[in-house]
XYZ file of C-alpha atoms in Angstrom:
717
model
C 118.013 95.773 118.926
C 117.103 99.276 119.555
C 116.999 101.802 122.268
C 114.661 104.947 121.782
C 115.978 108.249 123.495
C 114.828 111.695 123.357
C 116.760 113.889 121.073
C 115.174 117.176 121.523
C 112.437 119.710 123.153
C 110.263 122.254 121.590
C 109.382 125.518 123.390
C 106.626 124.114 125.139
C 108.678 121.430 126.709
C 107.378 118.579 124.661
C 109.746 115.993 122.930
C 110.296 117.317 119.181
C 112.163 114.316 118.022
C 113.241 111.058 118.882
C 116.593 109.370 118.106
C 116.948 105.534 118.129
C 120.144 103.843 119.029
C 120.306 100.583 116.602
C 122.733 97.797 117.583
C 123.686 96.381 114.268
C 126.260 93.713 113.324
C 128.614 95.263 110.737
C 128.938 92.681 108.106
C 132.671 93.788 106.844
C 134.441 94.712 110.237
C 132.754 92.031 112.269
C 131.854 94.429 115.189
C 128.633 95.127 116.631
C 127.994 98.878 116.553
C 125.346 101.292 117.967
C 124.175 103.730 115.509
C 122.231 106.860 116.116
C 119.190 106.721 113.805
C 116.042 108.931 113.367
C 112.891 107.432 114.832
C 111.488 106.929 111.167
C 114.691 105.262 109.959
C 112.738 101.808 109.737
C 109.791 103.311 108.033
C 111.800 105.145 105.393
C 113.832 101.816 104.690
C 110.306 100.070 104.418
C 109.038 102.664 101.861
C 112.301 103.038 99.829
C 112.578 99.357 99.236
C 109.050 98.517 98.895
C 107.496 97.076 95.597
C 104.931 99.986 95.299
C 106.588 101.652 92.290
C 106.784 98.086 90.846
C 103.011 97.351 91.354
C 102.049 100.907 90.003
C 104.009 100.238 86.699
C 102.156 96.929 86.274
C 100.111 97.985 83.471
C 98.570 94.517 82.707
C 97.686 94.048 86.445
C 96.043 97.443 86.839
C 94.059 97.300 83.720
C 92.503 94.040 84.526
C 91.887 95.008 88.207
C 89.991 98.084 86.527
C 87.950 95.765 83.973
C 87.203 93.302 87.012
C 86.059 96.087 89.313
C 83.819 97.744 86.767
C 82.213 94.307 85.889
C 81.725 93.489 89.560
C 80.090 96.848 90.280
C 77.736 96.532 86.996
C 76.757 93.098 88.337
C 75.688 94.360 91.690
C 73.814 97.638 90.148
C 71.919 95.320 87.867
C 70.508 93.481 90.821
C 69.334 96.859 92.117
C 71.577 96.771 95.039
C 74.059 99.648 96.313
C 77.722 98.841 95.411
C 79.541 98.695 98.885
C 83.315 97.833 98.380
C 85.869 96.284 100.993
C 89.244 96.988 99.896
C 91.719 94.990 101.700
C 95.607 96.190 101.624
C 94.722 99.245 99.877
C 98.075 100.577 99.575
C 97.842 103.755 97.553
C 94.050 103.506 97.475
C 94.419 102.812 93.895
C 91.744 99.981 93.546
C 89.307 101.899 95.744
C 89.441 105.040 93.524
C 88.990 102.362 90.556
C 85.801 101.040 92.282
C 84.174 104.564 92.942
C 85.072 105.704 89.326
C 83.225 102.654 88.202
C 80.377 103.605 90.123
C 80.550 101.911 93.675
C 78.380 103.840 96.207
C 80.946 103.682 99.114
C 84.297 102.078 99.637
C 86.017 100.954 103.004
C 89.795 100.769 102.164
C 91.990 98.833 105.133
C 95.522 99.280 105.234
C 97.441 98.171 108.306
C 100.648 100.052 107.586
C 100.142 103.474 109.139
C 102.393 105.647 106.649
C 100.754 103.966 103.769
C 97.337 104.678 105.187
C 98.141 108.283 105.573
C 99.498 108.445 102.155
C 96.243 106.822 100.840
C 94.009 109.708 102.705
C 95.932 112.217 100.864
C 95.851 110.428 97.545
C 91.989 109.856 97.689
C 91.554 113.480 98.824
C 93.766 114.828 95.856
C 91.707 112.678 93.187
C 88.579 113.943 94.851
C 87.020 110.582 96.286
C 87.233 111.427 100.141
C 83.294 111.642 100.455
C 83.001 108.095 98.974
C 86.285 106.393 100.317
C 87.204 105.702 104.067
C 90.671 104.699 104.732
C 90.731 102.212 107.912
C 94.332 102.091 109.538
C 93.849 98.568 110.776
C 94.352 94.905 109.993
C 91.336 93.611 108.315
C 91.056 91.044 111.156
C 90.377 94.002 113.602
C 88.007 95.698 111.478
C 84.316 95.826 113.140
C 80.848 96.268 111.338
C 77.795 98.183 112.809
C 76.571 101.675 113.538
C 79.599 102.418 116.081
C 81.946 100.164 113.922
C 84.701 100.931 111.266
C 82.143 99.745 108.574
C 78.518 101.043 108.687
C 77.424 97.834 106.685
C 78.749 94.548 105.083
C 80.265 94.806 101.840
C 78.977 93.055 98.668
C 82.102 93.662 96.643
C 85.473 92.313 97.965
C 88.401 93.689 96.305
C 91.892 92.655 97.436
C 95.651 92.636 96.339
C 97.143 90.208 98.868
C 99.162 88.017 96.771
C 102.932 87.065 96.380
C 104.768 85.093 94.122
C 103.768 81.941 95.819
C 99.936 83.439 96.004
C 99.356 82.700 99.656
C 102.603 83.695 101.179
C 101.276 87.092 102.354
C 98.386 85.538 104.340
C 95.727 85.734 101.803
C 93.733 82.622 102.860
C 93.108 83.760 106.488
C 92.486 87.260 105.379
C 89.756 86.173 102.992
C 88.619 83.577 105.536
C 87.952 86.164 108.222
C 86.629 88.593 105.794
C 83.760 86.335 104.370
C 82.889 85.410 108.041
C 82.807 88.888 109.352
C 82.801 91.756 106.873
C 81.090 90.869 103.688
C 77.831 89.476 102.453
C 77.338 85.756 101.555
C 77.781 85.256 97.859
C 79.487 88.626 97.501
C 81.278 89.468 94.271
C 84.983 89.261 94.552
C 87.863 90.881 92.565
C 89.722 88.819 91.630
C 87.111 86.167 91.398
C 89.289 83.176 91.363
C 93.047 81.942 91.386
C 94.364 78.944 89.837
C 97.838 77.413 90.628
C 99.809 75.572 88.021
C 102.791 73.248 88.132
C 105.194 71.614 85.814
C 107.871 68.771 86.503
C 111.187 69.298 85.125
C 114.598 67.924 85.307
C 117.276 70.502 85.719
C 120.850 70.185 86.622
C 121.081 74.002 87.110
C 118.347 74.220 89.565
C 119.183 70.957 91.083
C 122.313 72.375 91.941
C 120.555 75.115 94.241
C 119.395 72.455 96.321
C 122.009 69.523 96.694
C 125.727 69.438 97.013
C 127.182 67.462 93.977
C 130.227 65.285 94.043
C 133.450 66.815 93.339
C 136.353 65.017 91.649
C 139.896 66.662 92.878
C 142.620 65.744 90.483
C 146.280 65.996 91.679
C 149.700 64.813 90.049
C 149.505 61.793 92.273
C 146.024 60.834 92.954
C 142.558 61.775 92.680
C 139.882 62.265 95.407
C 136.042 62.249 95.093
C 134.572 64.480 97.628
C 130.887 63.553 98.234
C 127.997 64.848 100.225
C 126.952 63.223 103.580
C 124.205 60.841 103.725
C 122.363 63.369 105.950
C 122.379 65.981 103.274
C 121.382 63.586 100.497
C 118.259 62.378 102.283
C 117.417 65.957 103.743
C 114.104 67.371 102.346
C 115.668 70.819 101.857
C 114.681 74.343 102.928
C 110.931 74.847 103.616
C 110.516 77.878 101.752
C 109.870 78.633 97.871
C 112.492 79.906 95.713
C 110.889 82.736 93.678
C 112.948 83.733 90.688
C 112.383 85.185 87.143
C 111.867 82.139 85.252
C 111.591 84.328 82.039
C 115.227 84.732 82.084
C 115.905 80.812 82.218
C 116.897 79.471 78.975
C 115.070 76.367 77.629
C 118.412 74.649 77.368
C 118.731 74.707 81.149
C 115.887 72.260 81.820
C 113.949 69.590 80.459
C 110.115 69.498 80.629
C 108.935 65.995 82.072
C 105.310 66.712 82.144
C 102.591 68.872 80.664
C 101.309 71.884 82.582
C 99.214 70.481 85.422
C 96.395 72.379 87.151
C 96.835 71.743 90.855
C 94.063 73.597 92.638
C 91.979 76.818 92.464
C 90.706 79.174 95.330
C 87.251 80.899 94.718
C 87.379 84.113 96.581
C 83.713 84.968 96.111
C 82.953 81.940 98.461
C 83.989 81.032 102.091
C 87.483 80.453 102.007
C 89.103 77.702 104.247
C 92.882 78.251 105.211
C 93.245 74.815 107.058
C 96.063 72.609 105.594
C 95.015 70.501 102.723
C 96.511 68.932 99.568
C 95.482 68.439 96.001
C 96.727 65.520 93.942
C 96.905 65.421 90.106
C 97.661 62.115 88.043
C 99.666 62.609 84.828
C 102.018 60.633 82.562
C 105.467 62.061 81.918
C 106.077 63.319 78.320
C 109.644 62.244 78.488
C 111.818 59.903 80.523
C 114.184 61.490 83.061
C 114.971 62.551 86.501
C 112.047 64.311 88.276
C 113.792 67.048 90.408
C 112.068 70.201 90.438
C 108.406 71.674 90.170
C 108.058 74.771 88.557
C 104.884 76.654 89.385
C 102.882 79.961 88.914
C 99.226 81.018 89.080
C 96.950 83.103 87.188
C 93.858 85.102 88.510
C 90.258 85.507 86.878
C 89.009 88.972 87.547
C 85.421 87.835 86.702
C 83.223 84.772 87.278
C 83.590 84.091 83.322
C 87.302 83.944 83.283
C 87.347 86.484 80.581
C 89.520 88.875 82.344
C 92.701 86.908 83.253
C 96.061 87.961 84.454
C 98.781 85.313 84.268
C 102.181 84.756 85.610
C 102.994 82.051 83.228
C 106.495 81.818 81.902
C 107.229 82.455 78.452
C 107.391 78.834 77.172
C 103.802 78.292 78.304
C 102.424 81.734 78.061
C 99.512 82.442 75.631
C 101.375 85.681 74.316
C 105.024 85.145 74.995
C 106.137 88.250 73.010
C 103.948 90.539 75.082
C 104.543 89.304 78.645
C 104.220 92.052 81.181
C 107.243 92.468 83.356
C 106.966 92.388 87.090
C 108.994 91.838 90.118
C 106.432 91.657 92.712
C 105.040 88.483 91.129
C 107.437 86.053 89.568
C 107.457 82.334 89.331
C 108.149 79.526 91.653
C 110.735 77.030 92.021
C 109.886 73.862 94.485
C 112.599 71.301 95.059
C 111.218 67.710 95.434
C 112.698 66.009 98.700
C 114.648 63.416 96.429
C 115.229 63.257 92.781
C 113.142 60.359 91.179
C 113.565 58.563 87.886
C 110.300 58.839 85.667
C 109.563 56.917 82.399
C 107.602 58.456 79.712
C 104.057 57.102 79.651
C 103.905 55.736 83.239
C 101.181 56.811 85.517
C 102.620 59.065 88.524
C 100.814 61.499 90.934
C 101.938 64.945 91.686
C 100.497 66.403 95.169
C 100.426 69.915 96.086
C 100.204 70.521 99.694
C 99.533 73.962 101.430
C 98.859 75.264 104.680
C 97.783 78.980 105.369
C 101.080 80.362 104.098
C 103.024 77.721 101.973
C 102.933 75.470 99.271
C 105.065 72.146 98.782
C 105.172 69.335 96.422
C 105.594 65.631 96.404
C 105.714 63.047 93.529
C 104.693 59.491 94.029
C 103.617 56.556 91.963
C 100.274 55.698 93.632
C 97.598 58.054 94.817
C 97.973 57.037 98.564
C 101.617 56.185 98.739
C 103.001 57.635 101.899
C 106.502 56.837 102.838
C 109.152 58.808 105.068
C 111.396 59.294 101.935
C 109.170 60.889 99.420
C 105.790 61.772 100.978
C 105.623 64.905 103.367
C 102.040 65.790 104.642
C 103.779 68.031 107.320
C 105.826 71.038 105.804
C 109.320 69.772 105.026
C 112.021 71.157 107.456
C 115.930 71.024 106.663
C 117.457 67.998 108.875
C 120.965 68.577 107.731
C 121.368 72.383 108.567
C 122.938 73.181 105.203
C 119.933 74.609 103.687
C 119.842 76.951 106.719
C 123.415 77.910 106.370
C 123.626 78.188 102.640
C 121.147 79.736 100.465
C 120.165 78.309 96.818
C 122.670 80.713 95.109
C 125.520 79.619 97.529
C 124.579 75.780 96.700
C 125.141 76.867 92.982
C 128.269 78.566 93.773
C 129.328 75.432 95.429
C 128.425 73.363 92.716
C 130.225 75.492 90.055
C 132.872 73.248 89.124
C 134.497 75.597 86.800
C 135.007 78.106 89.714
C 136.064 75.124 92.016
C 138.722 74.331 89.448
C 140.146 77.942 89.659
C 140.711 77.421 93.363
C 142.153 74.186 92.926
C 144.642 75.269 90.359
C 145.600 78.394 92.558
C 146.027 76.230 95.496
C 148.570 74.046 93.545
C 150.547 77.079 92.632
C 150.962 78.317 96.351
C 150.782 75.129 98.525
C 153.921 73.367 99.536
C 154.282 69.976 101.395
C 154.923 71.769 104.551
C 152.184 74.407 104.303
C 150.115 75.145 107.318
C 146.745 76.563 106.151
C 144.152 78.780 107.814
C 140.925 79.126 106.085
C 138.349 82.155 106.939
C 135.157 81.826 105.172
C 131.759 80.609 105.925
C 131.019 76.898 105.409
C 133.641 76.693 102.482
C 135.007 73.534 100.708
C 138.453 75.293 100.418
C 139.981 73.390 103.530
C 139.091 70.069 101.782
C 140.657 71.190 98.478
C 143.743 72.383 100.314
C 144.017 69.100 101.863
C 143.548 67.361 98.772
C 145.977 69.425 97.251
C 148.715 68.486 99.679
C 148.891 71.003 102.620
C 150.756 69.568 105.666
C 147.982 70.746 107.960
C 144.564 72.779 107.699
C 142.725 74.889 110.177
C 139.345 76.363 109.316
C 138.246 79.344 111.335
C 134.198 79.142 111.602
C 132.725 82.001 113.732
C 132.907 85.000 111.522
C 131.458 88.421 110.752
C 129.495 89.322 113.833
C 129.723 88.846 117.929
C 130.056 85.194 119.165
C 126.832 85.793 120.952
C 124.802 86.593 117.766
C 126.787 83.765 115.783
C 126.479 81.109 118.387
C 123.752 79.206 116.444
C 124.977 79.617 113.274
C 128.640 78.493 114.163
C 126.959 75.282 115.504
C 125.252 74.632 112.342
C 128.634 75.427 110.473
C 130.648 73.029 112.653
C 127.756 70.336 112.408
C 127.460 70.661 108.647
C 131.481 70.678 108.179
C 131.778 67.567 110.421
C 129.360 65.551 108.402
C 131.174 66.528 105.059
C 134.733 65.736 106.716
C 133.601 62.444 108.207
C 131.815 61.428 104.761
C 135.136 61.808 103.138
C 137.295 60.337 105.946
C 139.070 63.942 106.727
C 137.633 64.480 110.295
C 141.025 63.915 111.863
C 142.898 65.888 109.190
C 141.038 69.098 109.142
C 140.612 71.008 112.494
C 137.606 73.305 112.969
C 138.206 76.407 115.213
C 135.108 78.030 116.824
C 136.366 81.442 117.391
C 136.591 85.042 116.379
C 139.835 85.971 114.756
C 140.894 87.983 117.403
C 140.358 85.574 119.855
C 142.544 82.891 118.077
C 145.628 81.653 120.310
C 148.761 79.918 119.235
C 147.435 76.961 121.341
C 144.552 76.575 118.970
C 147.298 76.257 116.124
C 149.388 73.700 117.948
C 151.689 76.626 118.296
C 152.515 76.751 114.527
C 152.631 79.761 112.305
C 150.221 80.099 109.371
C 151.946 79.916 105.992
C 148.973 79.969 103.794
C 145.772 81.904 104.600
C 142.931 80.982 102.495
C 139.325 82.496 101.803
C 136.923 82.546 98.981
C 135.996 84.836 100.502
C 132.224 84.123 101.445
C 130.284 85.212 104.407
C 126.672 84.338 105.237
C 126.134 87.935 106.685
C 127.187 89.645 103.416
C 124.553 91.812 101.566
C 126.544 93.853 99.045
C 129.757 92.637 97.307
C 132.310 94.477 99.437
C 130.980 93.040 102.759
C 133.018 90.022 102.154
C 136.185 92.362 102.770
C 135.734 90.891 106.236
C 138.388 88.701 105.231
C 140.648 91.425 104.988
C 139.562 92.606 108.806
C 140.124 88.742 109.920
C 143.574 88.532 108.346
C 144.629 91.694 110.278
C 143.073 90.156 113.464
C 145.364 87.226 113.223
C 148.467 88.855 111.926
C 150.495 87.620 114.971
C 149.822 84.062 113.960
C 151.079 84.423 110.341
C 154.367 83.571 109.177
C 156.714 86.407 107.760
C 156.508 85.106 104.488
C 152.785 84.517 104.552
C 150.820 83.915 101.372
C 147.381 85.195 101.081
C 144.905 83.588 98.633
C 143.266 85.558 97.352
C 146.315 87.937 97.320
C 143.899 91.067 96.544
C 140.351 92.157 95.604
C 139.457 95.088 93.310
C 135.972 97.020 92.991
C 134.744 97.270 89.673
C 131.738 99.231 88.062
C 129.989 99.650 84.677
C 127.030 101.930 83.647
C 124.127 100.198 82.521
C 120.547 100.275 80.926
C 118.119 97.942 82.310
C 115.271 96.573 80.205
C 112.766 96.508 83.238
C 114.444 96.745 86.524
C 114.397 100.383 86.436
C 110.812 100.316 87.009
C 111.209 99.616 90.606
C 112.779 103.111 91.444
C 110.874 105.294 88.659
C 108.130 107.445 89.615
C 104.774 106.564 87.931
C 102.892 109.891 88.118
C 99.659 108.902 86.889
C 98.254 105.487 87.104
C 95.209 104.677 85.165
C 93.913 108.199 85.162
C 94.429 108.623 89.014
C 97.033 110.888 90.368
C 99.731 109.088 92.557
C 102.299 111.716 92.563
C 101.947 111.728 96.510
C 103.263 108.298 96.488
C 106.217 109.141 94.213
C 106.987 111.921 96.467
C 106.966 109.575 99.445
C 109.098 107.093 97.967
C 111.645 109.719 96.642
C 111.669 111.421 100.373
C 112.455 107.927 101.882
C 115.241 107.315 99.105
C 116.822 110.889 100.136
C 116.759 109.896 103.766
C 120.060 109.289 105.065
C 121.109 106.568 103.050
C 119.746 108.143 100.137
C 122.123 107.223 97.586
C 123.065 103.690 98.777
C 123.497 100.748 96.366
C 121.134 97.858 96.743
C 121.819 94.061 95.895
C 120.133 92.640 93.004
C 120.916 89.048 91.147
C 121.216 90.759 87.880
C 121.097 87.442 85.925
C 117.523 87.570 86.356
C 117.276 91.215 84.912
C 118.260 91.980 81.261
C 120.623 94.977 80.867
C 123.228 96.632 78.570
C 126.369 98.204 79.400
C 126.561 101.698 78.137
C 130.355 102.147 79.388
C 133.147 99.497 79.519
C 133.777 98.140 82.752
C 136.389 100.024 84.901
C 138.328 99.116 87.916
C 138.091 101.687 90.659
C 139.463 100.450 94.065
C 142.211 97.870 95.011
C 142.486 96.133 98.423
C 145.695 94.349 99.091
C 145.143 91.385 101.215
C 149.011 90.831 101.504
C 148.993 93.744 103.869
C 146.713 94.651 106.949
C 143.731 96.938 106.649
C 145.056 100.684 106.333
C 144.264 103.209 108.771
C 143.602 105.863 106.119
C 140.593 105.621 103.541
C 140.965 104.418 100.041
C 139.250 106.713 97.462
C 138.834 107.288 93.756
C 137.212 109.948 91.742
C 136.702 110.289 87.938
C 134.349 109.790 85.002
C 133.237 106.778 83.074
C 132.435 107.802 79.414
C 129.418 106.220 77.843
C 130.299 104.309 74.790
C 126.924 102.960 73.559
C 123.344 104.732 73.103
C 120.862 104.119 75.691
C 119.171 105.343 79.124
C 121.543 105.465 82.031
C 119.506 103.619 84.593
C 122.250 102.827 87.023
C 125.999 101.917 87.983
C 126.426 98.442 88.735
C 129.357 97.580 91.182
C 130.889 94.263 91.978
C 134.106 92.510 93.342
C 136.869 90.581 91.707
C 139.126 88.447 93.652
C 142.606 88.028 92.406
C 143.475 84.420 93.467
C 147.278 84.704 92.169
C 148.654 87.069 89.738
C 147.235 84.919 86.701
C 143.916 84.047 88.163
C 140.825 86.085 89.117
C 137.186 85.543 89.953
C 134.502 88.031 89.227
C 131.280 88.272 91.281
C 129.912 90.584 88.415
C 130.465 90.445 84.753
C 131.870 87.006 83.741
C 132.707 88.168 80.236
C 133.264 91.448 78.556
C 129.937 93.088 77.101
C 129.228 92.262 73.457
C 129.128 94.510 70.761
C 125.586 95.998 71.688
C 126.672 95.998 75.181
C 124.660 92.701 76.376
C 125.717 91.706 79.843
C 126.470 88.205 81.285
C 126.459 88.301 85.013
C 127.598 85.948 87.787
C 124.666 83.744 88.400
C 125.707 82.879 91.933
C 126.120 86.473 93.423
C 124.097 89.554 94.030
C 125.389 92.728 92.398
C 125.345 96.327 93.733
C 123.096 98.658 91.873
C 123.258 102.306 92.271
C 120.188 103.720 90.638
C 120.795 107.127 88.907
C 118.451 110.013 89.803
C 117.757 110.686 86.112
C 118.101 109.078 82.862
C 119.622 110.901 80.213
C 119.645 109.701 76.858
C 123.288 108.713 76.053
C 124.080 110.303 72.618
C 126.456 109.036 69.985
C 130.236 109.301 70.113
C 130.328 112.671 68.531
C 128.533 113.998 71.646
C 129.817 111.782 74.483
C 128.201 111.781 77.991
C 129.826 110.638 81.171
C 128.970 109.550 84.651
C 131.281 111.106 87.258
C 131.946 109.077 90.402
C 133.410 109.600 93.824
C 133.878 106.631 95.948
C 135.683 106.118 99.337
C 136.372 102.978 101.294
C 136.374 103.855 105.050
C 138.525 101.271 106.980
C 137.063 102.444 110.282
C 133.560 101.509 109.503
C 134.207 99.011 106.494
C 131.898 100.658 104.171
C 132.099 102.553 100.869
C 130.577 105.906 100.512
C 129.693 106.713 96.834
C 128.319 109.372 94.580
C 127.533 109.294 90.844
C 126.300 112.131 88.694
C 125.082 111.901 85.169
C 126.915 114.699 82.764
C 125.411 115.638 79.514
């Protein structure tokens, strides 16, 4: 929610600047705050967190596009025609400059994002191509052709880069469909010429744990209880969206390949493209017996009609050159979950169907080509029916299915719970209330309306209640655990049956949290319910601590690194644009990344910097820390990684970051269920040896009024 107001006027009485008041839910404090932002705030956020730098660093992509464009221009010239190029989604104008350098007579470069279009104008001018490249700041479907139009004539070469990890998720098909009907000549050249989508069927307990809730056995001294997922969740087809990850970080030991690589479908971009929903079925025989659970998918693009210039997203185990795979974060690989796991037998005949509409792809496995049943064949895009996939994202499912983690909570509960314990759980969609009941608490309440205002959370709260009711009912607990749908400060004694809480529980986990310390909302909720807590209250976890380490990334540094020169073209203007946006107010913010997907090395030892005592209310005064981290290993200091550790008891802690101490060379093992916070350093000095140590100075402050951590890090040589 935003409200724009004038902030100042110039000497001529005209408005110089505008300020925008933005209403945002604070994920840590739980309050809705109105913040005054510059009118360009959203633009700077868009640029700062964009993948432009990643694409400019993608050497393989850039080289292959250049080769394909040269070949296309040459083919048109050999036919005795002028080469007129349409570049849709030009971004920096790189592909248009490639086209003109390759001999194109003129290029129409379309870019809908105005700040990017303005930058492209400057980049094109700086490189000396303004006379042959026209930047059109429109969506391609709004572009006109004719004497008075945006384009003077139809193009005979179509160049685009409209692809995402799923290939079609950014609207490539409708854009191509419109362009062929309205903007290019029939049988035009296209770069890329064709895209092909591949799939491979696998069994993977790890990946399947991102989609279904596994049974959980809770063992106590007197009994054992099997916690099962409700039937509604078991039969649910799951979330409709693809899960895009860096499959090149997935070890072969985490999955079993059940099929050969299947070529599912291709799209010829040089001909009329149809974006209407369709499906493609491939017959195959499993290479191994097992349980079909997941479809792994990726694509490649042929830049030329002969398929000699190819750019592939294939993962390492099927890549033609696994030792020289180009790292990229803007295109990864796809994980699709089948509606239900199916047993397959080696050698039997099966059919895998890839369905697609204009933006999405989904898969079904069946035993006959025309088999259609409610349970395993979805012609329509699958939609979550149990609500759990809308509340819990894929990493959260994996976290709930991490039985080693759950066992730590069980053991901690056994230490703090008594037969007369009255428990209140504050976390989103947590299994802790069930665990507390199984371990032996007399009464368990769970507060399920957290982190933002009631109005904003009303829909989520209903989903949470429905999911928990399903789970409680499936396990015969609907009458033993009480769900309270209120904000913590609105809790009354009547809600608790006029009883005081003796044990306050939290994982803590809240769906609105983006950065690790956002889950400190638990601390604020604990403070809000203080009048309902017994004098000898036990809080689990009893405390949290913030930790950090200086790291060298193998590749992730590229997303924040200037490019300078890309395939002979000066793109410093883009570098400056990104730097300016990164320096805009939230200049030096940390950003969340799932670091298990990105290889890294610790250059320092991990260090605790702040402690948060949940046994006490949130303090009024800030918590701060200053000091230095000394670099112990050689390497480039790309950034500082921060994470939280939760101290369940004095003997038991859970880390959301490093899950073991770095090895001798500094290799990092990160919690795969959580995103860690990365603070990218402005420069990357080479760390020296122990004889000439370097350090990173730090200054951090937790402001309890706003619930955020301000930070500053500096490299010292």
